[in-house]
Amino acid sequence: MGDKRFTTLTLKEMKQKKEKITMITAYDYPTAQLLDEAGVETILVGDSLGNVVLGYKDTLSVTLDEMIHHGKAVVRGSERAFVIIDMPFLTYQVSVEEALKNAGRIIKETGAQGVKVEGGSEIAAAVKRMTETGIPVVGHLGLTPQLVGKLGGYKVQGKDPEAARKIIEDALLLEKAGAFMVVLECVPWQLAKIITGKLSIPVIGIGAGKYCDGQVLVFHDMMGLYTGKKAKFVKQYASARDLMFKGVSDYISEVKGGSFPEEKHSYTMSEEILAGILAE
Ligand code: KIV
């Protein structure tokens, strides 16, 4: 029986057929099951894990072991989606050898289908080496959260001609180096449209307008589970936190008021055994 999952080839075919590709982040088994059943083509175990799940102030503190731990759960929870795992800060920038070794750990230990890395020309050699070794790589350009210090904050990128040209060049370089997909974050829609037209690999946008080959959102943002600051590009599709908050509040008042658990939630002992115990 063949693998039922989406592949780099089927994703590229979607671009060719102009079918939009969906990607959502997940960091655990039940969320992966939910996204997979709902029909997303790709699941990203983003290093946004740091902000939305682990409570770090940014993505820089996330470790390789943490990505692998969460990545394994997501792979176990999915059957059809192509699972991509973010390589954390400083696991691919130091040397090509280290990048390969760390990407290899991610793929071997989690069973994921690909890895994602942030940056352009400065990491192109690592992307080339990983893809030549057989590891599918997704690039990430524009607002790259691992470089938030250098970028001076979470700001729209590629607004002036020089910066826009650099992002276009980097996107072409990543494709040439073997990347099978590029994520473009927080860039003007016109720039994203140009890049989507220039690349033969799928371009997935987040805050990059509607002309990309697909879109990605962070699960906790789109479901209203994250209480931190949200970017303009986030659309909230549900208020899951409010729903969960009500559930927890109802539970607290029912336990305190004695209306939970009811008889239907309890187990009964036979009268005979009970009588025996009481008689002892
Ligand atoms: O870490 C992440 O969730 C990401 C997406 C925002 C693309 O990189």
PDB file of C-alpha atoms and ligand atoms in Angstrom:
ATOM      1  CA  MET A   1       0.000   0.000   0.000  1.00  0.00           C
ATOM      2  CA  GLY A   2       1.411   3.399  -0.953  1.00  0.00           C
ATOM      3  CA  ASP A   3       1.868   6.373   1.346  1.00  0.00           C
ATOM      4  CA  LYS A   4      -1.411   8.310   1.598  1.00  0.00           C
ATOM      5  CA  ARG A   5       0.324  11.543   2.508  1.00  0.00           C
ATOM      6  CA  PHE A   6       0.762  14.593   0.340  1.00  0.00           C
ATOM      7  CA  THR A   7       4.257  14.745  -1.130  1.00  0.00           C
ATOM      8  CA  THR A   8       6.555  17.432  -2.499  1.00  0.00           C
ATOM      9  CA  LEU A   9       5.327  16.370  -5.948  1.00  0.00           C
ATOM     10  CA  THR A  10       1.607  16.498  -5.214  1.00  0.00           C
ATOM     11  CA  LEU A  11       2.073  19.903  -3.587  1.00  0.00           C
ATOM     12  CA  LYS A  12       3.935  21.192  -6.643  1.00  0.00           C
ATOM     13  CA  GLU A  13       1.167  19.824  -8.868  1.00  0.00           C
ATOM     14  CA  MET A  14      -1.332  21.826  -6.819  1.00  0.00           C
ATOM     15  CA  LYS A  15       0.579  24.999  -7.698  1.00  0.00           C
ATOM     16  CA  GLN A  16       0.614  24.025 -11.368  1.00  0.00           C
ATOM     17  CA  LYS A  17      -3.149  23.401 -11.293  1.00  0.00           C
ATOM     18  CA  LYS A  18      -3.664  26.661  -9.358  1.00  0.00           C
ATOM     19  CA  GLU A  19      -5.247  24.777  -6.440  1.00  0.00           C
ATOM     20  CA  LYS A  20      -4.659  26.668  -3.194  1.00  0.00           C
ATOM     21  CA  ILE A  21      -2.606  24.890  -0.549  1.00  0.00           C
ATOM     22  CA  THR A  22      -3.579  25.155   3.135  1.00  0.00           C
ATOM     23  CA  MET A  23      -1.165  24.975   6.054  1.00  0.00           C
ATOM     24  CA  ILE A  24      -1.902  25.346   9.774  1.00  0.00           C
ATOM     25  CA  THR A  25       0.453  24.930  12.708  1.00  0.00           C
ATOM     26  CA  ALA A  26       0.052  22.109  15.239  1.00  0.00           C
ATOM     27  CA  TYR A  27       2.139  21.093  18.210  1.00  0.00           C
ATOM     28  CA  ASP A  28       0.288  18.049  19.577  1.00  0.00           C
ATOM     29  CA  TYR A  29      -1.547  14.822  18.706  1.00  0.00           C
ATOM     30  CA  PRO A  30      -5.219  15.913  18.994  1.00  0.00           C
ATOM     31  CA  THR A  31      -4.674  19.117  17.006  1.00  0.00           C
ATOM     32  CA  ALA A  32      -2.852  17.188  14.291  1.00  0.00           C
ATOM     33  CA  GLN A  33      -5.773  14.717  14.137  1.00  0.00           C
ATOM     34  CA  LEU A  34      -8.244  17.604  13.860  1.00  0.00           C
ATOM     35  CA  LEU A  35      -6.337  19.381  11.068  1.00  0.00           C
ATOM     36  CA  ASP A  36      -5.714  16.144   9.181  1.00  0.00           C
ATOM     37  CA  GLU A  37      -9.367  15.092   9.338  1.00  0.00           C
ATOM     38  CA  ALA A  38     -10.509  18.583   8.320  1.00  0.00           C
ATOM     39  CA  GLY A  39      -8.323  18.266   5.216  1.00  0.00           C
ATOM     40  CA  VAL A  40      -5.321  20.608   5.394  1.00  0.00           C
ATOM     41  CA  GLU A  41      -2.602  19.534   2.990  1.00  0.00           C
ATOM     42  CA  THR A  42       0.323  20.589   5.185  1.00  0.00           C
ATOM     43  CA  ILE A  43       0.859  20.865   8.944  1.00  0.00           C
ATOM     44  CA  LEU A  44       3.652  23.049  10.275  1.00  0.00           C
ATOM     45  CA  VAL A  45       5.168  22.293  13.658  1.00  0.00           C
ATOM     46  CA  GLY A  46       6.320  25.895  13.869  1.00  0.00           C
ATOM     47  CA  ASP A  47       8.781  27.215  16.386  1.00  0.00           C
ATOM     48  CA  SER A  48       5.857  29.514  17.266  1.00  0.00           C
ATOM     49  CA  LEU A  49       5.574  26.588  19.712  1.00  0.00           C
ATOM     50  CA  GLY A  50       7.748  28.820  21.893  1.00  0.00           C
ATOM     51  CA  ASN A  51       5.249  31.700  22.005  1.00  0.00           C
ATOM     52  CA  VAL A  52       1.878  30.007  21.873  1.00  0.00           C
ATOM     53  CA  VAL A  53       2.450  26.770  23.794  1.00  0.00           C
ATOM     54  CA  LEU A  54       5.601  26.981  25.915  1.00  0.00           C
ATOM     55  CA  GLY A  55       5.155  30.575  27.114  1.00  0.00           C
ATOM     56  CA  TYR A  56       8.522  31.919  25.900  1.00  0.00           C
ATOM     57  CA  LYS A  57       8.655  35.582  24.840  1.00  0.00           C
ATOM     58  CA  ASP A  58       9.885  34.699  21.325  1.00  0.00           C
ATOM     59  CA  THR A  59      10.958  31.738  19.204  1.00  0.00           C
ATOM     60  CA  LEU A  60      14.684  31.987  19.967  1.00  0.00           C
ATOM     61  CA  SER A  61      14.643  29.853  23.112  1.00  0.00           C
ATOM     62  CA  VAL A  62      12.995  26.839  21.473  1.00  0.00           C
ATOM     63  CA  THR A  63      15.316  23.808  21.423  1.00  0.00           C
ATOM     64  CA  LEU A  64      15.779  21.008  18.927  1.00  0.00           C
ATOM     65  CA  ASP A  65      14.627  18.470  21.530  1.00  0.00           C
ATOM     66  CA  GLU A  66      11.413  20.445  22.107  1.00  0.00           C
ATOM     67  CA  MET A  67      10.693  20.559  18.346  1.00  0.00           C
ATOM     68  CA  ILE A  68      11.326  16.819  18.082  1.00  0.00           C
ATOM     69  CA  HIS A  69       9.135  16.036  21.098  1.00  0.00           C
ATOM     70  CA  HIS A  70       6.172  17.984  19.673  1.00  0.00           C
ATOM     71  CA  GLY A  71       6.909  16.928  16.099  1.00  0.00           C
ATOM     72  CA  LYS A  72       6.611  13.244  17.021  1.00  0.00           C
ATOM     73  CA  ALA A  73       3.136  13.818  18.483  1.00  0.00           C
ATOM     74  CA  VAL A  74       1.999  15.672  15.353  1.00  0.00           C
ATOM     75  CA  VAL A  75       3.266  12.928  13.041  1.00  0.00           C
ATOM     76  CA  ARG A  76       1.453  10.309  15.161  1.00  0.00           C
ATOM     77  CA  GLY A  77      -1.761  12.336  14.917  1.00  0.00           C
ATOM     78  CA  SER A  78      -1.740  12.810  11.132  1.00  0.00           C
ATOM     79  CA  GLU A  79      -2.170  10.450   8.197  1.00  0.00           C
ATOM     80  CA  ARG A  80      -2.581  12.589   5.075  1.00  0.00           C
ATOM     81  CA  ALA A  81      -0.947  15.925   5.723  1.00  0.00           C
ATOM     82  CA  PHE A  82       2.659  16.647   4.797  1.00  0.00           C
ATOM     83  CA  VAL A  83       4.279  17.477   8.157  1.00  0.00           C
ATOM     84  CA  ILE A  84       6.979  20.163   8.230  1.00  0.00           C
ATOM     85  CA  ILE A  85       9.029  20.871  11.354  1.00  0.00           C
ATOM     86  CA  ASP A  86      10.798  24.170  12.007  1.00  0.00           C
ATOM     87  CA  MET A  87      14.516  23.963  12.671  1.00  0.00           C
ATOM     88  CA  PRO A  88      15.125  26.157  15.746  1.00  0.00           C
ATOM     89  CA  PHE A  89      17.455  29.139  15.932  1.00  0.00           C
ATOM     90  CA  LEU A  90      21.150  28.191  15.625  1.00  0.00           C
ATOM     91  CA  THR A  91      20.538  24.585  14.598  1.00  0.00           C
ATOM     92  CA  TYR A  92      21.275  25.289  10.901  1.00  0.00           C
ATOM     93  CA  GLN A  93      23.192  28.583  10.753  1.00  0.00           C
ATOM     94  CA  VAL A  94      26.495  27.548  12.354  1.00  0.00           C
ATOM     95  CA  SER A  95      27.698  25.138   9.658  1.00  0.00           C
ATOM     96  CA  VAL A  96      26.374  23.077   6.770  1.00  0.00           C
ATOM     97  CA  GLU A  97      27.386  19.874   8.612  1.00  0.00           C
ATOM     98  CA  GLU A  98      25.451  20.828  11.731  1.00  0.00           C
ATOM     99  CA  ALA A  99      22.428  21.784   9.650  1.00  0.00           C
ATOM    100  CA  LEU A 100      22.462  18.370   7.982  1.00  0.00           C
ATOM    101  CA  LYS A 101      22.962  16.531  11.265  1.00  0.00           C
ATOM    102  CA  ASN A 102      20.124  18.408  13.001  1.00  0.00           C
ATOM    103  CA  ALA A 103      17.720  18.133  10.052  1.00  0.00           C
ATOM    104  CA  GLY A 104      18.563  14.413   9.959  1.00  0.00           C
ATOM    105  CA  ARG A 105      17.678  14.089  13.645  1.00  0.00           C
ATOM    106  CA  ILE A 106      14.318  15.785  13.037  1.00  0.00           C
ATOM    107  CA  ILE A 107      13.421  13.546  10.107  1.00  0.00           C
ATOM    108  CA  LYS A 108      14.698  10.291  11.645  1.00  0.00           C
ATOM    109  CA  GLU A 109      13.295  10.803  15.139  1.00  0.00           C
ATOM    110  CA  THR A 110       9.884  12.261  14.223  1.00  0.00           C
ATOM    111  CA  GLY A 111       9.042  10.691  10.864  1.00  0.00           C
ATOM    112  CA  ALA A 112       8.115  14.166   9.534  1.00  0.00           C
ATOM    113  CA  GLN A 113       8.227  14.815   5.799  1.00  0.00           C
ATOM    114  CA  GLY A 114      10.225  18.052   5.769  1.00  0.00           C
ATOM    115  CA  VAL A 115      11.964  20.829   7.686  1.00  0.00           C
ATOM    116  CA  LYS A 116      11.668  24.624   7.492  1.00  0.00           C
ATOM    117  CA  VAL A 117      14.483  27.160   7.833  1.00  0.00           C
ATOM    118  CA  GLU A 118      14.501  30.954   7.936  1.00  0.00           C
ATOM    119  CA  GLY A 119      16.763  33.056   5.707  1.00  0.00           C
ATOM    120  CA  GLY A 120      18.092  33.361   2.164  1.00  0.00           C
ATOM    121  CA  SER A 121      21.619  33.601   0.752  1.00  0.00           C
ATOM    122  CA  GLU A 122      23.250  33.058   4.163  1.00  0.00           C
ATOM    123  CA  ILE A 123      21.721  29.575   4.510  1.00  0.00           C
ATOM    124  CA  ALA A 124      21.515  28.546   0.829  1.00  0.00           C
ATOM    125  CA  ALA A 125      24.509  26.187   1.148  1.00  0.00           C
ATOM    126  CA  ALA A 126      22.837  24.387   4.059  1.00  0.00           C
ATOM    127  CA  VAL A 127      19.568  24.124   2.094  1.00  0.00           C
ATOM    128  CA  LYS A 128      21.490  22.644  -0.864  1.00  0.00           C
ATOM    129  CA  ARG A 129      23.246  20.075   1.308  1.00  0.00           C
ATOM    130  CA  MET A 130      20.055  19.017   3.102  1.00  0.00           C
ATOM    131  CA  THR A 131      18.047  18.649  -0.112  1.00  0.00           C
ATOM    132  CA  GLU A 132      20.885  16.799  -1.887  1.00  0.00           C
ATOM    133  CA  THR A 133      20.903  14.392   1.047  1.00  0.00           C
ATOM    134  CA  GLY A 134      17.179  13.793   0.524  1.00  0.00           C
ATOM    135  CA  ILE A 135      15.597  16.037   3.126  1.00  0.00           C
ATOM    136  CA  PRO A 136      12.734  18.165   1.760  1.00  0.00           C
ATOM    137  CA  VAL A 137      13.323  21.789   2.829  1.00  0.00           C
ATOM    138  CA  VAL A 138      10.928  24.738   3.065  1.00  0.00           C
ATOM    139  CA  GLY A 139      12.437  28.238   3.068  1.00  0.00           C
ATOM    140  CA  HIS A 140      11.023  31.170   5.053  1.00  0.00           C
ATOM    141  CA  LEU A 141      11.556  34.784   3.952  1.00  0.00           C
ATOM    142  CA  GLY A 142      10.239  38.259   4.747  1.00  0.00           C
ATOM    143  CA  LEU A 143       9.574  38.624   8.448  1.00  0.00           C
ATOM    144  CA  THR A 144      11.714  35.857   9.891  1.00  0.00           C
ATOM    145  CA  PRO A 145      10.947  35.740  13.643  1.00  0.00           C
ATOM    146  CA  GLN A 146      14.319  34.161  14.513  1.00  0.00           C
ATOM    147  CA  LEU A 147      15.912  37.431  13.296  1.00  0.00           C
ATOM    148  CA  VAL A 148      13.558  39.680  15.239  1.00  0.00           C
ATOM    149  CA  GLY A 149      16.506  41.357  17.001  1.00  0.00           C
ATOM    150  CA  LYS A 150      18.212  42.266  13.729  1.00  0.00           C
ATOM    151  CA  LEU A 151      14.945  43.322  12.067  1.00  0.00           C
ATOM    152  CA  GLY A 152      14.145  45.618  15.000  1.00  0.00           C
ATOM    153  CA  GLY A 153      10.753  44.081  15.742  1.00  0.00           C
ATOM    154  CA  TYR A 154       7.879  42.291  14.019  1.00  0.00           C
ATOM    155  CA  LYS A 155       7.538  44.663  11.031  1.00  0.00           C
ATOM    156  CA  VAL A 156       6.436  44.407   7.408  1.00  0.00           C
ATOM    157  CA  GLN A 157       9.473  43.515   5.257  1.00  0.00           C
ATOM    158  CA  GLY A 158      10.403  44.323   1.654  1.00  0.00           C
ATOM    159  CA  LYS A 159       8.784  47.735   1.504  1.00  0.00           C
ATOM    160  CA  ASP A 160      11.684  49.603  -0.130  1.00  0.00           C
ATOM    161  CA  PRO A 161      13.161  48.630  -3.527  1.00  0.00           C
ATOM    162  CA  GLU A 162      16.433  47.291  -2.115  1.00  0.00           C
ATOM    163  CA  ALA A 163      14.729  45.118   0.503  1.00  0.00           C
ATOM    164  CA  ALA A 164      12.150  43.896  -2.028  1.00  0.00           C
ATOM    165  CA  ARG A 165      14.893  42.976  -4.530  1.00  0.00           C
ATOM    166  CA  LYS A 166      16.798  41.090  -1.813  1.00  0.00           C
ATOM    167  CA  ILE A 167      13.708  39.009  -0.932  1.00  0.00           C
ATOM    168  CA  ILE A 168      13.140  38.179  -4.622  1.00  0.00           C
ATOM    169  CA  GLU A 169      16.814  37.176  -5.032  1.00  0.00           C
ATOM    170  CA  ASP A 170      16.688  35.062  -1.865  1.00  0.00           C
ATOM    171  CA  ALA A 171      13.521  33.299  -3.001  1.00  0.00           C
ATOM    172  CA  LEU A 172      15.158  32.416  -6.345  1.00  0.00           C
ATOM    173  CA  LEU A 173      18.307  31.273  -4.526  1.00  0.00           C
ATOM    174  CA  LEU A 174      16.337  29.005  -2.203  1.00  0.00           C
ATOM    175  CA  GLU A 175      14.555  27.442  -5.173  1.00  0.00           C
ATOM    176  CA  LYS A 176      17.908  26.930  -6.913  1.00  0.00           C
ATOM    177  CA  ALA A 177      19.352  25.395  -3.738  1.00  0.00           C
ATOM    178  CA  GLY A 178      16.568  22.786  -3.834  1.00  0.00           C
ATOM    179  CA  ALA A 179      13.882  24.101  -1.476  1.00  0.00           C
ATOM    180  CA  PHE A 180      10.505  22.626  -2.495  1.00  0.00           C
ATOM    181  CA  MET A 181       8.396  25.406  -0.942  1.00  0.00           C
ATOM    182  CA  VAL A 182       8.828  28.922   0.427  1.00  0.00           C
ATOM    183  CA  VAL A 183       6.881  30.628   3.207  1.00  0.00           C
ATOM    184  CA  LEU A 184       6.634  34.418   2.804  1.00  0.00           C
ATOM    185  CA  GLU A 185       5.723  36.279   5.964  1.00  0.00           C
ATOM    186  CA  CYS A 186       4.523  39.850   6.324  1.00  0.00           C
ATOM    187  CA  VAL A 187       5.460  41.391   2.977  1.00  0.00           C
ATOM    188  CA  PRO A 188       3.399  43.636   0.664  1.00  0.00           C
ATOM    189  CA  TRP A 189       0.981  41.585  -1.425  1.00  0.00           C
ATOM    190  CA  GLN A 190       2.442  42.964  -4.645  1.00  0.00           C
ATOM    191  CA  LEU A 191       5.896  41.595  -3.755  1.00  0.00           C
ATOM    192  CA  ALA A 192       4.391  38.213  -2.823  1.00  0.00           C
ATOM    193  CA  LYS A 193       2.551  38.161  -6.162  1.00  0.00           C
ATOM    194  CA  ILE A 194       5.788  38.791  -8.074  1.00  0.00           C
ATOM    195  CA  ILE A 195       7.638  36.042  -6.178  1.00  0.00           C
ATOM    196  CA  THR A 196       4.764  33.566  -6.580  1.00  0.00           C
ATOM    197  CA  GLY A 197       4.899  34.194 -10.328  1.00  0.00           C
ATOM    198  CA  LYS A 198       8.675  33.814 -10.532  1.00  0.00           C
ATOM    199  CA  LEU A 199       9.002  30.551  -8.585  1.00  0.00           C
ATOM    200  CA  SER A 200       7.988  27.136  -9.860  1.00  0.00           C
ATOM    201  CA  ILE A 201       7.722  25.837  -6.264  1.00  0.00           C
ATOM    202  CA  PRO A 202       4.713  26.678  -4.063  1.00  0.00           C
ATOM    203  CA  VAL A 203       4.797  29.974  -2.161  1.00  0.00           C
ATOM    204  CA  ILE A 204       2.794  29.944   1.075  1.00  0.00           C
ATOM    205  CA  GLY A 205       1.859  33.322   2.488  1.00  0.00           C
ATOM    206  CA  ILE A 206       1.177  34.643   5.966  1.00  0.00           C
ATOM    207  CA  GLY A 207       0.453  38.338   5.844  1.00  0.00           C
ATOM    208  CA  ALA A 208       1.492  38.253   2.189  1.00  0.00           C
ATOM    209  CA  GLY A 209      -1.849  38.708   0.423  1.00  0.00           C
ATOM    210  CA  LYS A 210      -4.070  36.484  -1.637  1.00  0.00           C
ATOM    211  CA  TYR A 211      -1.906  35.811  -4.683  1.00  0.00           C
ATOM    212  CA  CYS A 212       0.341  33.205  -2.991  1.00  0.00           C
ATOM    213  CA  ASP A 213      -0.114  29.527  -3.852  1.00  0.00           C
ATOM    214  CA  GLY A 214      -1.385  28.872  -0.344  1.00  0.00           C
ATOM    215  CA  GLN A 215      -1.809  30.308   3.137  1.00  0.00           C
ATOM    216  CA  VAL A 216      -0.598  29.452   6.620  1.00  0.00           C
ATOM    217  CA  LEU A 217      -1.936  30.551  10.008  1.00  0.00           C
ATOM    218  CA  VAL A 218      -0.920  29.765  13.565  1.00  0.00           C
ATOM    219  CA  PHE A 219      -3.616  27.497  15.056  1.00  0.00           C
ATOM    220  CA  HIS A 220      -3.775  29.285  18.415  1.00  0.00           C
ATOM    221  CA  ASP A 221      -4.217  32.682  16.701  1.00  0.00           C
ATOM    222  CA  MET A 222      -6.951  31.582  14.294  1.00  0.00           C
ATOM    223  CA  MET A 223      -8.863  29.695  17.016  1.00  0.00           C
ATOM    224  CA  GLY A 224      -8.676  32.513  19.566  1.00  0.00           C
ATOM    225  CA  LEU A 225      -6.588  30.478  22.002  1.00  0.00           C
ATOM    226  CA  TYR A 226      -3.642  32.867  22.252  1.00  0.00           C
ATOM    227  CA  THR A 227      -4.021  35.897  24.489  1.00  0.00           C
ATOM    228  CA  GLY A 228      -0.870  37.717  23.275  1.00  0.00           C
ATOM    229  CA  LYS A 229      -0.710  40.482  20.661  1.00  0.00           C
ATOM    230  CA  LYS A 230      -2.058  39.445  17.257  1.00  0.00           C
ATOM    231  CA  ALA A 231      -0.746  40.668  13.911  1.00  0.00           C
ATOM    232  CA  LYS A 232      -3.035  42.451  11.405  1.00  0.00           C
ATOM    233  CA  PHE A 233      -2.820  39.436   9.102  1.00  0.00           C
ATOM    234  CA  VAL A 234      -4.457  37.060  11.601  1.00  0.00           C
ATOM    235  CA  LYS A 235      -8.090  36.179  10.998  1.00  0.00           C
ATOM    236  CA  GLN A 236      -9.784  34.615  14.012  1.00  0.00           C
ATOM    237  CA  TYR A 237     -12.111  31.813  12.869  1.00  0.00           C
ATOM    238  CA  ALA A 238     -13.335  30.670  16.297  1.00  0.00           C
ATOM    239  CA  SER A 239     -13.348  31.695  19.951  1.00  0.00           C
ATOM    240  CA  ALA A 240     -12.110  28.417  21.384  1.00  0.00           C
ATOM    241  CA  ARG A 241     -10.674  30.022  24.532  1.00  0.00           C
ATOM    242  CA  ASP A 242     -14.050  31.533  25.481  1.00  0.00           C
ATOM    243  CA  LEU A 243     -15.712  28.154  24.956  1.00  0.00           C
ATOM    244  CA  MET A 244     -13.079  26.362  27.030  1.00  0.00           C
ATOM    245  CA  PHE A 245     -13.162  29.053  29.713  1.00  0.00           C
ATOM    246  CA  LYS A 246     -16.907  28.561  30.099  1.00  0.00           C
ATOM    247  CA  GLY A 247     -16.427  24.785  30.339  1.00  0.00           C
ATOM    248  CA  VAL A 248     -13.829  25.154  33.095  1.00  0.00           C
ATOM    249  CA  SER A 249     -15.936  27.729  34.998  1.00  0.00           C
ATOM    250  CA  ASP A 250     -19.042  25.487  34.804  1.00  0.00           C
ATOM    251  CA  TYR A 251     -16.986  22.548  36.112  1.00  0.00           C
ATOM    252  CA  ILE A 252     -15.682  24.576  39.057  1.00  0.00           C
ATOM    253  CA  SER A 253     -19.142  25.748  40.068  1.00  0.00           C
ATOM    254  CA  GLU A 254     -20.705  22.286  39.654  1.00  0.00           C
ATOM    255  CA  VAL A 255     -18.018  20.598  41.766  1.00  0.00           C
ATOM    256  CA  LYS A 256     -18.288  23.268  44.439  1.00  0.00           C
ATOM    257  CA  GLY A 257     -22.098  23.191  44.332  1.00  0.00           C
ATOM    258  CA  GLY A 258     -22.247  19.388  44.404  1.00  0.00           C
ATOM    259  CA  SER A 259     -24.064  18.899  41.080  1.00  0.00           C
ATOM    260  CA  PHE A 260     -21.108  17.045  39.528  1.00  0.00           C
ATOM    261  CA  PRO A 261     -20.586  14.109  39.481  1.00  0.00           C
ATOM    262  CA  GLU A 262     -24.105  12.724  39.064  1.00  0.00           C
ATOM    263  CA  GLU A 263     -25.085   9.071  39.471  1.00  0.00           C
ATOM    264  CA  LYS A 264     -24.510   8.461  35.749  1.00  0.00           C
ATOM    265  CA  HIS A 265     -20.843   9.428  36.211  1.00  0.00           C
ATOM    266  CA  SER A 266     -20.387   7.049  39.182  1.00  0.00           C
ATOM    267  CA  TYR A 267     -19.760   3.293  39.606  1.00  0.00           C
ATOM    268  CA  THR A 268     -21.978   1.153  41.822  1.00  0.00           C
ATOM    269  CA  MET A 269     -20.989  -1.734  44.109  1.00  0.00           C
ATOM    270  CA  SER A 270     -23.481  -4.582  44.618  1.00  0.00           C
ATOM    271  CA  GLU A 271     -25.559  -4.389  47.809  1.00  0.00           C
ATOM    272  CA  GLU A 272     -24.251  -7.805  48.871  1.00  0.00           C
ATOM    273  CA  ILE A 273     -20.574  -6.830  48.679  1.00  0.00           C
ATOM    274  CA  LEU A 274     -21.312  -3.511  50.323  1.00  0.00           C
ATOM    275  CA  ALA A 275     -23.117  -5.239  53.203  1.00  0.00           C
ATOM    276  CA  GLY A 276     -20.114  -7.574  53.648  1.00  0.00           C
ATOM    277  CA  ILE A 277     -17.668  -4.699  53.815  1.00  0.00           C
ATOM    278  CA  LEU A 278     -19.825  -2.710  56.234  1.00  0.00           C
ATOM    279  CA  ALA A 279     -20.167  -5.771  58.469  1.00  0.00           C
ATOM    280  CA  GLU A 280     -16.359  -6.187  58.876  1.00  0.00           C
TER     281      GLU A 280
HETATM  282  O1  KIV B   1       6.655  29.188  13.567  1.00  0.00           O
HETATM  283  C1  KIV B   1       5.657  29.380  12.842  1.00  0.00           C
HETATM  284  O2  KIV B   1       4.501  29.145  13.239  1.00  0.00           O
HETATM  285  C2  KIV B   1       5.859  29.892  11.502  1.00  0.00           C
HETATM  286  C3  KIV B   1       4.665  30.387  10.751  1.00  0.00           C
HETATM  287  C4  KIV B   1       4.264  31.708  11.268  1.00  0.00           C
HETATM  288  C5  KIV B   1       4.901  30.398   9.298  1.00  0.00           C
HETATM  289  O3  KIV B   1       6.962  29.932  11.050  1.00  0.00           O
END
